[in-house]
Structures are given as structure tokens and as C-alpha cells.
XYZ file of C-alpha atoms in Angstrom:
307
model
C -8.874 -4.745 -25.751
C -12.902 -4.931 -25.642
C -14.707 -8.348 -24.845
C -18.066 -8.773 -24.689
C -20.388 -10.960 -22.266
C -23.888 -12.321 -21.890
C -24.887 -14.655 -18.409
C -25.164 -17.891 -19.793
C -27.255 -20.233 -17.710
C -24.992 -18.566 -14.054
C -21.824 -17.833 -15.879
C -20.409 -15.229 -17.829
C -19.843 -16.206 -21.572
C -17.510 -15.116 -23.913
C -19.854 -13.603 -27.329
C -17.899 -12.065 -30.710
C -20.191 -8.826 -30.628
C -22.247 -6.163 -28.931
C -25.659 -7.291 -27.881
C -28.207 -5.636 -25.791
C -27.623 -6.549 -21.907
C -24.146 -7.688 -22.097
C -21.290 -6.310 -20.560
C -18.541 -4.873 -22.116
C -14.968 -5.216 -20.940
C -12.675 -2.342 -22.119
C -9.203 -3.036 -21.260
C -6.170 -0.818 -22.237
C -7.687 0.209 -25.307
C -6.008 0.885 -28.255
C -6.509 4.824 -29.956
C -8.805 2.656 -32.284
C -10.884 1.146 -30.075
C -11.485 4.308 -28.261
C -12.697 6.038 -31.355
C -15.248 2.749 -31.421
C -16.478 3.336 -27.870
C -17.283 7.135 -29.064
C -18.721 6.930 -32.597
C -19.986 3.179 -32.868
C -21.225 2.591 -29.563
C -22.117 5.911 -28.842
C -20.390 6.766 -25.622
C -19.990 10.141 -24.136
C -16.334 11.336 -24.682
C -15.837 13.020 -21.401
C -17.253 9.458 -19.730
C -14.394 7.366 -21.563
C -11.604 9.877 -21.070
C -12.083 10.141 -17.357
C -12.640 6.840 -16.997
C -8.727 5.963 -18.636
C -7.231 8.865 -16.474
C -5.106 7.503 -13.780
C -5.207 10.565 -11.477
C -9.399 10.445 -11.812
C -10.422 10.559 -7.872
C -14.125 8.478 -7.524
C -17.165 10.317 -8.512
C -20.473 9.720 -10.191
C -22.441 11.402 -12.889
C -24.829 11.491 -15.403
C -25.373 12.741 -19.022
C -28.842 12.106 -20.907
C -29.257 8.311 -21.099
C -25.922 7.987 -19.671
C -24.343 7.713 -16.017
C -20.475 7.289 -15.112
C -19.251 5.946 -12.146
C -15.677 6.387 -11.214
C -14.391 4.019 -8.360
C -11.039 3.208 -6.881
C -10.348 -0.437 -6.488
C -6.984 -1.629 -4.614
C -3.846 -2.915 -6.752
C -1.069 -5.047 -5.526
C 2.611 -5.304 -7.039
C 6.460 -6.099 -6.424
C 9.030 -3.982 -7.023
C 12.856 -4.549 -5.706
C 11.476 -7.265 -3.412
C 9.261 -4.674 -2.224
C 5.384 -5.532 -1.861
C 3.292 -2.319 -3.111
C 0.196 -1.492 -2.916
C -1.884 1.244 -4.663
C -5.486 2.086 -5.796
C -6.109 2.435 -9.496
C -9.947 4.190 -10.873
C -12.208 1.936 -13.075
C -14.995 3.665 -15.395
C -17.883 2.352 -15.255
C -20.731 3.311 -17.668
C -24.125 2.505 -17.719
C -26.335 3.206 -20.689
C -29.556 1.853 -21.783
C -28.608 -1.225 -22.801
C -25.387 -2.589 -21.504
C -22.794 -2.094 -18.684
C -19.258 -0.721 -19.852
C -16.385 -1.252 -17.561
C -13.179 0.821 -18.779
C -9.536 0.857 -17.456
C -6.331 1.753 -18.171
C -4.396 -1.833 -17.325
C -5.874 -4.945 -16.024
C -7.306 -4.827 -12.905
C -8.051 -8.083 -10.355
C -11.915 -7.342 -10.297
C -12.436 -7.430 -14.194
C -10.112 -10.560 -13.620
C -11.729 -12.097 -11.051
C -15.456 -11.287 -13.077
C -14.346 -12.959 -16.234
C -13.033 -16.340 -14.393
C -16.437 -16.230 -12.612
C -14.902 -15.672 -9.413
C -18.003 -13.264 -8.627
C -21.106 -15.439 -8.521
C -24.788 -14.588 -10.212
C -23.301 -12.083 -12.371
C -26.153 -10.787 -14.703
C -24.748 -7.987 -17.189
C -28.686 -7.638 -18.343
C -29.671 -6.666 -14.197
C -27.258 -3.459 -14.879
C -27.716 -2.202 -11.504
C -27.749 -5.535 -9.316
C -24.249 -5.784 -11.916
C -22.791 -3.037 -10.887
C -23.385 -3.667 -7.141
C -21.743 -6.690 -7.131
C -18.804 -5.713 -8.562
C -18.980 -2.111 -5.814
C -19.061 -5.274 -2.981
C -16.308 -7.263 -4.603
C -14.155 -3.971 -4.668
C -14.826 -3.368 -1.530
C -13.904 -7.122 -0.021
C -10.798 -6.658 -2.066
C -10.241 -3.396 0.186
C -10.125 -5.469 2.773
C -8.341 -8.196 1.813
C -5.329 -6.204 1.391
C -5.698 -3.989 4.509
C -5.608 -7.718 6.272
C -2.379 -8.632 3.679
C -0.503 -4.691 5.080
C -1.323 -6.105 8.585
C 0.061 -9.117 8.273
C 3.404 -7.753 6.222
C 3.959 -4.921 8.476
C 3.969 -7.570 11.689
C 6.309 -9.770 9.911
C 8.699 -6.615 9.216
C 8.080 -5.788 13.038
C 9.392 -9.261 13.942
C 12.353 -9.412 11.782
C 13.576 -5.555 12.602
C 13.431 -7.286 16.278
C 16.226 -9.317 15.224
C 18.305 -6.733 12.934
C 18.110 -3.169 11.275
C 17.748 -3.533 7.508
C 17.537 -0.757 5.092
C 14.830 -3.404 2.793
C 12.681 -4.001 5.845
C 12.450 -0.423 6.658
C 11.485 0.483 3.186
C 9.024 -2.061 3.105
C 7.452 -0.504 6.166
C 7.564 3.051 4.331
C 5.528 1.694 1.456
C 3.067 0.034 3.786
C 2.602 3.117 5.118
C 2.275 5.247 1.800
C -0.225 2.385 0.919
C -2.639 3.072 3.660
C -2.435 6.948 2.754
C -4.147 5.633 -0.843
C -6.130 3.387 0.699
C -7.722 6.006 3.043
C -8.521 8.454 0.459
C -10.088 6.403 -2.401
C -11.875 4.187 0.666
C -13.236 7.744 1.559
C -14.251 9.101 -1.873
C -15.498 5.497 -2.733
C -17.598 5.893 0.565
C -19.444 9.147 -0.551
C -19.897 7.914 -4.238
C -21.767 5.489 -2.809
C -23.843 7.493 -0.588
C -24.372 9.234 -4.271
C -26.170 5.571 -5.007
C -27.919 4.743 -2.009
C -30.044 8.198 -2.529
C -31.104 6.620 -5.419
C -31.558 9.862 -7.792
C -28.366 9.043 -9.979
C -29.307 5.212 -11.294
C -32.588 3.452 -10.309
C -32.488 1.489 -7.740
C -34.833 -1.766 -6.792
C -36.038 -3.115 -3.546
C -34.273 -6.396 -4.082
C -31.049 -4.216 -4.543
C -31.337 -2.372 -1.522
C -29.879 -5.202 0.683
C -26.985 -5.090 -1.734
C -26.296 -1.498 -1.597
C -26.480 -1.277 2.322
C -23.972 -4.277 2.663
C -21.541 -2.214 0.018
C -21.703 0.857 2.383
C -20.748 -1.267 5.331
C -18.632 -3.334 3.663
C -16.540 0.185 2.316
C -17.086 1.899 5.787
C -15.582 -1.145 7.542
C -12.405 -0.794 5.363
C -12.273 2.634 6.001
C -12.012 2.014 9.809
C -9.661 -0.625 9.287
C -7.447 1.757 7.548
C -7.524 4.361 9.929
C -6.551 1.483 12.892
C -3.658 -0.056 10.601
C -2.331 3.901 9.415
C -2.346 4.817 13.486
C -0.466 1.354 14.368
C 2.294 1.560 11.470
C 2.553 5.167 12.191
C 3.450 4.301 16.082
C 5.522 1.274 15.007
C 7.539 3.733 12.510
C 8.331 6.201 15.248
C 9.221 3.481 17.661
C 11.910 1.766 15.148
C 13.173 5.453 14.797
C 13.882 5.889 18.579
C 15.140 2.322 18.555
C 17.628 3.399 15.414
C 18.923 6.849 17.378
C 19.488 4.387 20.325
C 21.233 2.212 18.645
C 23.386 4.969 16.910
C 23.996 6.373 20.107
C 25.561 2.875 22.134
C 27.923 2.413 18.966
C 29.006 6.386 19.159
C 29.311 5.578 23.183
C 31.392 2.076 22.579
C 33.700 4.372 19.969
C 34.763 6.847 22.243
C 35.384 4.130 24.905
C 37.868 2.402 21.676
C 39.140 5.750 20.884
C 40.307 6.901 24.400
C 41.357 3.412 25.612
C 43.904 3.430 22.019
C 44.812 6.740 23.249
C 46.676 6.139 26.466
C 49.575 3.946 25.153
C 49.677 6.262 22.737
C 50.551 9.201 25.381
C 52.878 6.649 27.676
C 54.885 5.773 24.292
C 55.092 9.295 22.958
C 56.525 10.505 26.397
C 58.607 7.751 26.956
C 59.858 8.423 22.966
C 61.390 11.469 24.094
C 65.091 11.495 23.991
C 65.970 12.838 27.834
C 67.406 11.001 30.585
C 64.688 12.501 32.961
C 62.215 10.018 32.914
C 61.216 7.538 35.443
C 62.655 3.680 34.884
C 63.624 4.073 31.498
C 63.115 0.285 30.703
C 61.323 -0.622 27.962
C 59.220 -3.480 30.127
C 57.816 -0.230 32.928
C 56.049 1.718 29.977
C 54.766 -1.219 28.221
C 53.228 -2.436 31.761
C 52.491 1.093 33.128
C 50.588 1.227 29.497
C 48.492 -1.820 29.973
C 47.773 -1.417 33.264
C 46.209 2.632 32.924
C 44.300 0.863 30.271
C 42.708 -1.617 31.891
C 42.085 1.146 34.622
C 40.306 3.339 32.667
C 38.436 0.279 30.682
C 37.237 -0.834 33.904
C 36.040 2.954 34.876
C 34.223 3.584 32.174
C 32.499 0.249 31.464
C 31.065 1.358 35.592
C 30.475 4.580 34.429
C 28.290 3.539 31.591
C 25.918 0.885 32.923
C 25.311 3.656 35.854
């Protein structure tokens, strides 16, 4: 799907066709609309392919009039009750005329652009453009580094109370989030260093202020990663020690069931024996003598245990 739009009077509007200094919006696009981008539009091939390739890791680059930036922004989801999160790469191409944005599936930053969410949005300032939406990524970044923080404390609370296989595996994808997280926040970090040098896209002096802010904006979500991967690491390998001890008082209260059963099993078995040998062969004296070694040894190694 392609949509094109023009600031109208603070706002992004809605226009039916390519104009110079509008943005274009390239959304899951169709084999069709792909072959548009190339031969009517004129984009480079290479730029549009990378840009819809899932695996793409953040870069920039340039090709005659053209330059391609490639940037992870952060993705949120549900599956089996289980909150996911995950970074996905946007394209974004600059030429001299318009801004192109390309992805694969809808993403919450084109989203959030096109409601207006993202204020003083000027497709014609390309770079100022494209800054804004490199700051809004990076907010977002943060945003759900603050929503794993808050998710993995409420799992923390809950496996105080019981051990459940859903909790635990929402924990392991909370962690396997902030593994993403880390890496695109870190090769979103040095595309933007790319920028700040200023030798890829032309930068202003009014932009500058921008551009620093992204940086420390990204930089700050890369900390924040590294914090929240070292505290659900350390809460993972204390819920394993707690599981092993856990394991390890119902093995202990087992035996203590398994030997206790055992005794009246010996007494009757001996007592079963068809002699005239035996001691008070009544059938109240091995029924009492039963009970009362078992309450013996319950009583031993209940001490035992809490020694």
C-alpha cells in the first residue's frame, strides 16, 4: 500500500498523488507497487529490497542522488497470552524531492506519523523529517524497555506466590526481547553516529539540536537495556535455584512418605508368616507395634530434617 502526504497548515494530509516534498508511505507493498517504486518513481532497486528484508540489520548509504537509511524500531505483540516484543527494520529513502518510508508490515511509528501523533512534521524539511521520526523511534525504545520492566516485576511478584510454566515463559521472552533490543539499539546507535558526521545527508544548524537529542535519546535506551538484560538475567537464575529447591523439599517429603508406608508394610509381612514363633501373635500387638514405629520414625525424621 503507498500513501502520499504534504504538511498542511501543522498536519499531515492525505493527497491522491506524488508531489515534490511529500512523503511517501510504502506499506506491505504489493509485487506491483514495487515495480512502481523502481521504474516510475525511480528508486534504486537494492534501496527498496533491503529496505523490505526482515533480517536487514541498521545501516546507512548512499547511491548518486540517493541515500538509504535502515533503522530498527521496536514491535510489540501477543501470542498464547504471551506479551512479545521484537525489533522490525524500516527503509527509509531520501531522494531529491521526497522522503520514502518502506516496510514490510505496519509499524507503530508510520502509525503514530499518519494520526499526527508526531508534531511539526514537514515531509518538504527531508532531513528535520527524518530526525523526528529517528527521536520518535527512539522514545518508543524506551517506552517498551519501561513496559519489560514493569512485566518482568509483575511476573517476579506472582512466581512469589506460585511456579507457573506461563509466567516463566513470559520471563524467557522478556529476556529474548532485551537480546533484540540491545543489538538494533546498538547498530541504531552507530547509524546515527553515520548522521551526526554529517557527510552522508546534509545536515543544518537548526537540526543539530535534533540530532544530538536522538543520540542521547538511543544511547539512554541502550543503557537501559543493558540494566534491565543484567536484572532479568539475575532474577532468571534466582527462580532456577528457587525451582531445584523446591524440587528438592518435595523429593525430601517423598522419601519421608515412602519409608514411613514402608514399616507396616515389614511388621505385616513378618507377622503374615505362617509360624508359631512369633512374639504375641494377636492381631491388635502388630497393628499397635505398627503405628507406634511409625510415629517413631515420623517424629525422627521430621528432627532430622529441620536440623
Amino acid at each position: 500500500m503507498i500513501n502520499y502526504y504534504t504538511n498542511g497548515g501543522g498536519r499531515l494530509d492525505q493527497i491522491d498523488e506524488l508531489e515534490n516534498g511529500c512523503w511517501v508511505s510504502v506499506v506491505a507493498p504489493t509485487p506491483q507497487e514495487i515495480k512502481m517504486l523502481i521504474d516510475d518513481f525511480g528508486l534504486d532497486s537494492g534501496f527498496v529490497k533491503s529496505s523490505l528484508d526482515e533480517e536487514e540489520s541498521s545501516r546507512i548509504e548512499r547511491e548518486d542522488d540517493q541515500t538509504l537509511i535502515i533503522i530498527d524500531t521496536p514491535v510489540a505483540s501477543t501470542e498464547d497470552e504471551t506479551k512479545v516484543f521484537f525489533t522490525m527494520p524500516i527503509g527509509i529513502i531520501i531522494t531529491e524531492e521526497n522522503v520514502f518510508t518502506i516496510s514490510l508490515h505496519s509499524t507503530q511509528i508510520i502509525d503514530e506519523a499518519v494520526r499526527g501523533s508526531i508534531r511539526n512534521l514537514h515531509p518538504s524539511l527531508k532531513t528535520r523529517f527524518v530526525l523526528q521520526l529517528l527521536l520518535r523511534i527512539a522514545a518508543l525504545f524506551l517506552y517498551h524497555l519501561k513496559q519489560i520492566d514493569k512485566l518482568s516485576s509483575a511476573a517476579e511478584q506472582q512466581l512469589h506466590d506460585a511456579m507457573k510454566n506461563e509466567l516463566l515463559m513470559q520471563l524467557l521472552a522478556l529476556e529474548k526481547a532485551l537480546v533484540y533490543f540491545s543489538t538494533s539499539l546498538k547498530a541504531n546507535e552507530a547509524t546515527i553516529e553515520k548522521i551526526f558526521r554529517g557527510r552522508v545527508i546534509k545536515l543544518y544548524d537548526e537540526d543539530q539540536d535534533l540530532l544530538e537529542d536522538v543520540l542521547i535519546e538511543m544511547k539512554q535506551a541502550i543503557e537501559m537495556s543493558s540494566i534491565y538484560t543484567g536484572i532479568l538475567s539475575s532474577m532468571m537464575d534466582g527462580f532456577s535455584s528457587v525451582i531445584s529447591n523446591n524440587l528438592n523439599i518435595v523429593m525430601w517429603r517423598l522419601t519421608i512418605v515412602t519409608i514411613l508406608m514402608e514399616i507396616p508394610n515389614i511388621i505385616f509381612a513378618l507377622y503374615g508368616i505362617n509360624t508359631v514363633d512369633l512374639p504375641l501373635p494377636f492381631t491388635w500387638f502388630p497393628i499397635s507395634l505398627a503405628v507406634f514405629l511409625t510415629a517413631v520414625a515420623a517424629f525422627v525424621l521430621i528432627k532430622w530434617k529441620k536440623k
